[in-house]
Structure formats: structure tokens, C-alpha cells
Short mmCIF file of C-alpha atoms in Angstrom, two decimals:
data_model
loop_
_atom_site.label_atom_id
_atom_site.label_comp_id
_atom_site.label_asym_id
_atom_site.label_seq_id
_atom_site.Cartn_x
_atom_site.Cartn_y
_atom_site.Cartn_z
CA UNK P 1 116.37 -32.55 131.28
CA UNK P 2 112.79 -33.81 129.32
CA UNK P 3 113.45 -36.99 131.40
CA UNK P 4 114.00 -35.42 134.97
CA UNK P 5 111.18 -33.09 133.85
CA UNK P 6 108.29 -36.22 132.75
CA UNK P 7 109.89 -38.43 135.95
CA UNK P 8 109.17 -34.97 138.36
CA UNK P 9 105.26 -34.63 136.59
CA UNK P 10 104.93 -38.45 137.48
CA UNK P 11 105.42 -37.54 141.34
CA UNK P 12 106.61 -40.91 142.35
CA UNK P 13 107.15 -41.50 146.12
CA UNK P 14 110.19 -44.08 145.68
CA UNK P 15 112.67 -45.08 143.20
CA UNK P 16 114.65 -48.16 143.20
CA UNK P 17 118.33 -48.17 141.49
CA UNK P 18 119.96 -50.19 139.95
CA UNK P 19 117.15 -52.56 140.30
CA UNK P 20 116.45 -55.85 138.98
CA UNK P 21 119.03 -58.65 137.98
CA UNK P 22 121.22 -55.74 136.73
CA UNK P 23 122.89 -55.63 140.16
CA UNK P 24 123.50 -59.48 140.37
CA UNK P 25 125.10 -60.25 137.00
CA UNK P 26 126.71 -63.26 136.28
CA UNK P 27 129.08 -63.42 139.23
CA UNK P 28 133.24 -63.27 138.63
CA UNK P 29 133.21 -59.41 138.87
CA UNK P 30 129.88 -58.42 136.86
CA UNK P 31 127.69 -57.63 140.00
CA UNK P 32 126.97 -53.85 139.99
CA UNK P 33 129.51 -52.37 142.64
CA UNK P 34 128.39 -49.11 143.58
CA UNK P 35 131.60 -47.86 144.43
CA UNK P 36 132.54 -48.16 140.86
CA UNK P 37 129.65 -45.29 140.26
CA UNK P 38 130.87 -42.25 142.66
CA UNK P 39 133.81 -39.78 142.44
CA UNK P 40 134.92 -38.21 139.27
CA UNK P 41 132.92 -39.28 136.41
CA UNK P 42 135.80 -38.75 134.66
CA UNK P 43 137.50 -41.89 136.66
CA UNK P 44 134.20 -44.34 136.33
CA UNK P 45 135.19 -46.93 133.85
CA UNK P 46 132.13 -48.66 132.39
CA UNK P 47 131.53 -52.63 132.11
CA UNK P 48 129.56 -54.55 130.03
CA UNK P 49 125.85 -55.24 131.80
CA UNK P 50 124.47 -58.60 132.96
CA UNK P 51 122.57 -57.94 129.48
CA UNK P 52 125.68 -57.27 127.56
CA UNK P 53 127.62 -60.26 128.87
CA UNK P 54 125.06 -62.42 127.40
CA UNK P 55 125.49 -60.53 123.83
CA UNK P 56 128.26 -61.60 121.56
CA UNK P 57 129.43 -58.40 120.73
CA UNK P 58 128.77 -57.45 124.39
CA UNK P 59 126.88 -54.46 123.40
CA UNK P 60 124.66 -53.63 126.41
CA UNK P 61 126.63 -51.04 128.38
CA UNK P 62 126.46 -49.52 132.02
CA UNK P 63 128.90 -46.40 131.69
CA UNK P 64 128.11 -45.60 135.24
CA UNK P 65 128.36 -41.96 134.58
CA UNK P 66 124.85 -42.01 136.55
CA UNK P 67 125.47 -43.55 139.97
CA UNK P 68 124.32 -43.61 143.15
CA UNK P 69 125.41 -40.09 144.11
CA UNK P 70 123.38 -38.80 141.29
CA UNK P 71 121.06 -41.48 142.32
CA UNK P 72 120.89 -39.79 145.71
CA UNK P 73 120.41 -36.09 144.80
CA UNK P 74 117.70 -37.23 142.00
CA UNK P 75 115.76 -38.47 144.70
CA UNK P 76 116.53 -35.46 147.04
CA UNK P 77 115.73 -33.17 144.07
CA UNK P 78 112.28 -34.98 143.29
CA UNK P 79 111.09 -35.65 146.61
CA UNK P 80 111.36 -39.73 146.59
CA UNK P 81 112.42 -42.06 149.14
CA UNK P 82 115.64 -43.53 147.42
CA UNK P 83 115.70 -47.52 147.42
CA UNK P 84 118.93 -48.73 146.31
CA UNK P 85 119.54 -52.19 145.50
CA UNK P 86 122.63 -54.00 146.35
CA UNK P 87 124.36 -57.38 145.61
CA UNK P 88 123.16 -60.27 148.09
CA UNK P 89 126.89 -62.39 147.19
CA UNK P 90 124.33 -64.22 144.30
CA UNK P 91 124.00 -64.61 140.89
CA UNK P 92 120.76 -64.63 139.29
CA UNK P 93 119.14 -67.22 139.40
CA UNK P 94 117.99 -67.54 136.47
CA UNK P 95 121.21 -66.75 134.55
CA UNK P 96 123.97 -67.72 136.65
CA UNK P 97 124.68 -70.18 139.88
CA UNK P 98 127.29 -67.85 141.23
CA UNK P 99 127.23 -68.16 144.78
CA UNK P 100 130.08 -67.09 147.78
CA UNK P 101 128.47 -69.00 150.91
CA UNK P 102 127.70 -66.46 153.46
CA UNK P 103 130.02 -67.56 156.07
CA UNK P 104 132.83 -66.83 154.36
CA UNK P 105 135.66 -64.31 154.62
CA UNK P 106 134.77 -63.41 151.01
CA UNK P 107 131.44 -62.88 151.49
CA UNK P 108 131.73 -60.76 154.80
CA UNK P 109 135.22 -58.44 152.62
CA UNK P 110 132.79 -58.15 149.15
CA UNK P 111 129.28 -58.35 150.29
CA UNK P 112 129.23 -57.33 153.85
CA UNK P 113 131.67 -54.48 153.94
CA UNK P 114 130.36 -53.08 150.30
CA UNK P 115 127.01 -52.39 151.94
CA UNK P 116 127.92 -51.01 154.82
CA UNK P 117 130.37 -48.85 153.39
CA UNK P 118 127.56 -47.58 150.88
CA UNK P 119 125.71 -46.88 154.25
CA UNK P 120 127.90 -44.96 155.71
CA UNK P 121 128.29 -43.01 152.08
CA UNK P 122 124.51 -42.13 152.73
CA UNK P 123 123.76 -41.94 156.39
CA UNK P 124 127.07 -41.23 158.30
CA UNK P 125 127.53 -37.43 159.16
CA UNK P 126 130.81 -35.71 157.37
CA UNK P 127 133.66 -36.98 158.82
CA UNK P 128 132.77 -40.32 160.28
CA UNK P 129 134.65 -42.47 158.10
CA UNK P 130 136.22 -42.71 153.75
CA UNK P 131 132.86 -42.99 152.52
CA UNK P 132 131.13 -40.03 153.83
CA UNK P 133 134.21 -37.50 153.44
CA UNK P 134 133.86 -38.66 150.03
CA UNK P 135 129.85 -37.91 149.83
CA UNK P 136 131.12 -34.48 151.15
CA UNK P 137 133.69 -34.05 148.54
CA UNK P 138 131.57 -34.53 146.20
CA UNK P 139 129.16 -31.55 147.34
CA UNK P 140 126.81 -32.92 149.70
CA UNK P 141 128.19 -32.51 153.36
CA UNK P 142 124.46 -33.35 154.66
CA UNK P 143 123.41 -37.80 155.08
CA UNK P 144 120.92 -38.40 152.48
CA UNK P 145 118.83 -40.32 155.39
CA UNK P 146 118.56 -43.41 153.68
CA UNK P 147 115.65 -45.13 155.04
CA UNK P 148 115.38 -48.40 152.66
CA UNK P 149 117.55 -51.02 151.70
CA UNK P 150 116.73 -53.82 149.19
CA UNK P 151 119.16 -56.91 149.59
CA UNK P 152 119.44 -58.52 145.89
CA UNK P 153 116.76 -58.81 143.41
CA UNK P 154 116.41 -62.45 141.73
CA UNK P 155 117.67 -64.86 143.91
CA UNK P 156 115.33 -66.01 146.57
CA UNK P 157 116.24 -69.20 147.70
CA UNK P 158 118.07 -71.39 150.77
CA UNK P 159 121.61 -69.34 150.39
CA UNK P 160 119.95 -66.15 149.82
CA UNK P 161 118.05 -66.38 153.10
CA UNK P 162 121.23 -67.19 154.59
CA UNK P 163 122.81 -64.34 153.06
CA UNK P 164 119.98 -61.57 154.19
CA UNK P 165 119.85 -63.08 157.79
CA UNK P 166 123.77 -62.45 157.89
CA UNK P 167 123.44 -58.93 155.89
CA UNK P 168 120.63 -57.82 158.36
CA UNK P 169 122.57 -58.53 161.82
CA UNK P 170 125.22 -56.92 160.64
CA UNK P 171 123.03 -53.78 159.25
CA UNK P 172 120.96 -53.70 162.54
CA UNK P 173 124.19 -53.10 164.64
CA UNK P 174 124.97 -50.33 162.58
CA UNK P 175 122.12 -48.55 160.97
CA UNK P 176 119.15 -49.87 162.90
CA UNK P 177 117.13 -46.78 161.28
CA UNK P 178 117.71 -48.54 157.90
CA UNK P 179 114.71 -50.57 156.69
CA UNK P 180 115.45 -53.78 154.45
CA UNK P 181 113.92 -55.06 151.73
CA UNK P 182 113.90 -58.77 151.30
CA UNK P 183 113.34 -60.28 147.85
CA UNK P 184 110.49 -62.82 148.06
CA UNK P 185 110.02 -63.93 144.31
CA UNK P 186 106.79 -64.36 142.83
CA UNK P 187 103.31 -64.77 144.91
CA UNK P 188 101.64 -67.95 144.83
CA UNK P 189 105.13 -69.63 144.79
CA UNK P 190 106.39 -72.16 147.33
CA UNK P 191 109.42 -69.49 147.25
CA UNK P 192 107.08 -66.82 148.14
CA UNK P 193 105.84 -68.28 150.96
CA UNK P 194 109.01 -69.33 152.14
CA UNK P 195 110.59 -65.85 151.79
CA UNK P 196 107.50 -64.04 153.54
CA UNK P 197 107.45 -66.53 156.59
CA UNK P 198 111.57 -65.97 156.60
CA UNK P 199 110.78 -62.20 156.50
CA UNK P 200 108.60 -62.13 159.40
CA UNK P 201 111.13 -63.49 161.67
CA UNK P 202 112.57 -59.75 161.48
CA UNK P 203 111.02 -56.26 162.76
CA UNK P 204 110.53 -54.40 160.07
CA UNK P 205 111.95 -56.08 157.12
CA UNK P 206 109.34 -55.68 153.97
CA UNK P 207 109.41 -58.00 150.95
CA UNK P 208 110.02 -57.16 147.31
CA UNK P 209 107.20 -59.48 145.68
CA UNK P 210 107.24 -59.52 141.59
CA UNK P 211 103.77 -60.61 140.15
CA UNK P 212 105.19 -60.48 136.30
CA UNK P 213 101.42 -60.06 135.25
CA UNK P 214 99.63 -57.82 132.55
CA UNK P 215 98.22 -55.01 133.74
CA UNK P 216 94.96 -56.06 133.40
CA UNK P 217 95.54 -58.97 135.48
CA UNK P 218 97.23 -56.83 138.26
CA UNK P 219 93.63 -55.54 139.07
CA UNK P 220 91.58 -58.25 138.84
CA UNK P 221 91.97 -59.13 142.81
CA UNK P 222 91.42 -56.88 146.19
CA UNK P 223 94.36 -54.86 145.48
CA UNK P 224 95.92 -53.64 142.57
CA UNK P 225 99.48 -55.08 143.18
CA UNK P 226 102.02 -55.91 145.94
CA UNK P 227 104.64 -53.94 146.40
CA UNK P 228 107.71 -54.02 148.62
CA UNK P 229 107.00 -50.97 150.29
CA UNK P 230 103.23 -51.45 150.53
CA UNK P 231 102.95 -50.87 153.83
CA UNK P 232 105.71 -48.40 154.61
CA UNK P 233 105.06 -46.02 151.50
CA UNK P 234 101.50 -46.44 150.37
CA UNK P 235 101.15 -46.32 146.50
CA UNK P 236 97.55 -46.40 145.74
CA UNK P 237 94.15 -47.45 146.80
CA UNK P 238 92.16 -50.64 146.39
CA UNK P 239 91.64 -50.95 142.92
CA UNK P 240 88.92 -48.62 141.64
CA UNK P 241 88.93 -49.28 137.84
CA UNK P 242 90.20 -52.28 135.83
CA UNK P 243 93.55 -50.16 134.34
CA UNK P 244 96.75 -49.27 135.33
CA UNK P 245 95.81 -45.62 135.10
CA UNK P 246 94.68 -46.22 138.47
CA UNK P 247 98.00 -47.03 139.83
CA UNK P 248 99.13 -43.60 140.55
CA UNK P 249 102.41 -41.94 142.26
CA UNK P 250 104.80 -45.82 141.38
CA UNK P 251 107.91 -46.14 139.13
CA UNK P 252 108.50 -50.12 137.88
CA UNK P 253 111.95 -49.70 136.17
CA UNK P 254 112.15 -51.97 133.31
CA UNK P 255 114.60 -54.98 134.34
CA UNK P 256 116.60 -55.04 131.17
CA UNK P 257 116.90 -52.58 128.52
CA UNK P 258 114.06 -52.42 125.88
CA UNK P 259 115.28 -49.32 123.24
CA UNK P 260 117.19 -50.32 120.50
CA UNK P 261 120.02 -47.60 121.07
CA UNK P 262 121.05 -49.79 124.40
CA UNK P 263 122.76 -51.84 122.56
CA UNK P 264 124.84 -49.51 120.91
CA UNK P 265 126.15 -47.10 123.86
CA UNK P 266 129.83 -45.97 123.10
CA UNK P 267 132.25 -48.00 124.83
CA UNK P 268 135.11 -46.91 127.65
CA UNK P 269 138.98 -47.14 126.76
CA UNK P 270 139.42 -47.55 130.40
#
């Protein structure tokens, strides 16, 4: 409740979930699967994070007791525009080369069909298809009316454009209402650049753009920072003062866990 209660007195305008490299993982069955985080809590079984697999002892836990149909109603509750992130058919990046090319069967049965299924969970009225009758089941008959989409998180390069230009023909079609998020990397990359230029090639489509600067920094130019929904959902004005006090109204989850109890969440016998 104290954390509902401090996130509600923040009055953010979006909140992105899972977020960050968490939903990637290291490929072979780690990416977060959001179907793994609705029905009975009772029947979630937890896995060990991109964070955990890393660890030894595996100790950094996702029990997905919270998922996206709490995910959904939090932002209902609170008054936010929900952003969920999704699985782009990549690894990280960073941490792992896991890659299923984008014209494959796999790719359209794990990636494709996931997301569309989760869109249907969150924009289909009752009755058009499993996903919604289970959204209904669980005590919300109503869409959520998704608006935003983000497609991955870390990996922005050649097979990950491939992947979103794929992803978005096949969301258009569907759920043309549905803005996407494309992740660009970090401005004042060659990445960047490439990512925005590939972005612009589609109505609509808004970049996720991670400057990985102090805060200080962050206002040092003409704005305080860039963020994927800039445009759609302004955040703030043009910097006024030189602190992040004056970034008002925006939630930046922290991509990896940062308390020492993380490590040490009770483990799942099934």
C-alpha cells in the first residue's frame, strides 16, 4: 500500500513494465513472457531474472505474482498511460547474442503471436478471442485501451530493425490504434541515428532513446531529456533549473534491481 500510495503522490502520466533488459534475458526461455504473469497467482511459477541467471546461486527472482493484469489495473487505478514492453525475438545485447531471425516460423509462433495475443488481452472487447475472455475472467470485462507498445529494450541493431518492421505490419493490420515504441539506443550514437531515420519510415512510431547521464548532465542542453513518448505524452518543460527536481510527472524504473533484499526473494517449488 505505502508504495501504490508514494507512486499515486508522484502523479506520473506513463509507466513502462517490465522495462529494460529484464524482458530480453539471455534467450533459451529467459525472455519475460507475459503470459506466464496472468491467471491465478496461485498457478504463476517464478524464474530466475536476466539478473539472477548471471548470479551463481541464481538469486535474483521474478515471482511474477505482479503481472501485467495488475500491471493494467495499476495504471487504470492511477491514471497512467500503461507502456508495456515486450520481447523483440533478441537477446540483449550486451549480455547475450540470442537471436531467432525474423523470417522465421519461430519467430512469427513466439514473438509475433505472443504480442498480439497480449493485444488482444488488452484491447479486444469480451468475447473476441482466449485472451480477452481471460482478461474478463479475471474481473475486468472492459479493454484497457492500450495505446503504447514498446518493441524490446536493448537491442537496437540490423536484426532488431528487421524484427520491429515485421512486428509493426503485423500490429498495424490488427490494432492500428496501437502506437509503437521503437528502441533507438543511446543519442549521439551511429545506432541512434540509424534507429531514428528507421523510425521515421513509419506513421507514428516514437523512439525509446536512453541518455545513461547524471542528472546534472541531463539539463545542461535545450531540453531536459528525451523521452520515448516526448511528443505523444509531454513530461515537462524546457529545462528551467539545473536539477532533476524539475523533471516533474516521469517514472525511470531502475533496469536491474538495486536493494539488497532482491537477491534473496523466496524461491517457487513449481
Amino acid at each position: 500500500r505505502d508504495l501504490v500510495e508514494s507512486l499515486a503522490r508522484l502523479k506520473p502520466r506513463f509507466l513502462r513494465f517490465p522495462a529494460g533488459r529484464i524482458c530480453e534475458g539471455l534467450g533459451g526461455g529467459n525472455e519475460y513472457d507475459w503470459k506466464h504473469s496472468v491467471g491465478r497467482t496461485v498457478d504463476r511459477s517464478g524464474m530466475p531474472s536476466l539478473w539472477g541467471m548471471r548470479l551463481s546461486d541464481r538469486g535474483a527472482w521474478q515471482s511474477l505474482q505482479l503481472g501485467f493484469y495488475e500491471f493494467f489495473c495499476l495504471c487504470e487505478d492511477l491514471g497512467m498511460e500503461p507502456v508495456p514492453t515486450v520481447w523483440a525475438g533478441l537477446g540483449t545485447g550486451k549480455y547475450s547474442s540470442f537471436c531467432l531471425p525474423a523470417d522465421s516460423a519461430e519467430f512469427d509462433e513466439r514473438v509475433t503471436a505472443g504480442i498480439l495475443d497480449l493485444l488482444e488481452f488488452a484491447c479486444a472487447e469480451e468475447g473476441a478471442g482466449e485472451w480477452s475472455g481471460l482478461r474478463a475472467a479475471m474481473g475486468h470485462p472492459a479493454p484497457f485501451g492500450l495505446k503504447y507498445l514498446s518493441i524490446g529494450s536493448s537491442a537496437t541493431g540490423l536484426a532488431y530493425r528487421e524484427a520491429f518492421g515485421r512486428l509493426q505490419a503485423k500490429i498495424a493490420e490488427r490494432y492500428p490504434e496501437v502506437r509503437l515504441i521503437l528502441a533507438a539506443g543511446t543519442p549521439g550514437s551511429d545506432t541512434c541515428a540509424e534507429n531514428r531515420a528507421f523510425a521515421a519510415q513509419f506513421a507514428g512510431v516514437l523512439t525509446d532513446e536512453h541518455l545513461r547521464r547524471e542528472p546534472a548532465e541531463r539539463c545542461r542542453g535545450p531540453e531536459i531529456y528525451t523521452l520515448s513518448l516526448h511528443d505523444a505524452l509531454p513530461i515537462s518543460a524546457r529545462a528551467r533549473r539545473s536539477s532533476s527536481a524539475s523533471i516533474p510527472r516521469t517514472i525511470r524504473p531502475c533496469p536491474s534491481p538495486r536493494i539488497p533484499s532482491a537477491r534473496r526473494w523466496p524461491r517457487r517449488s513449481s
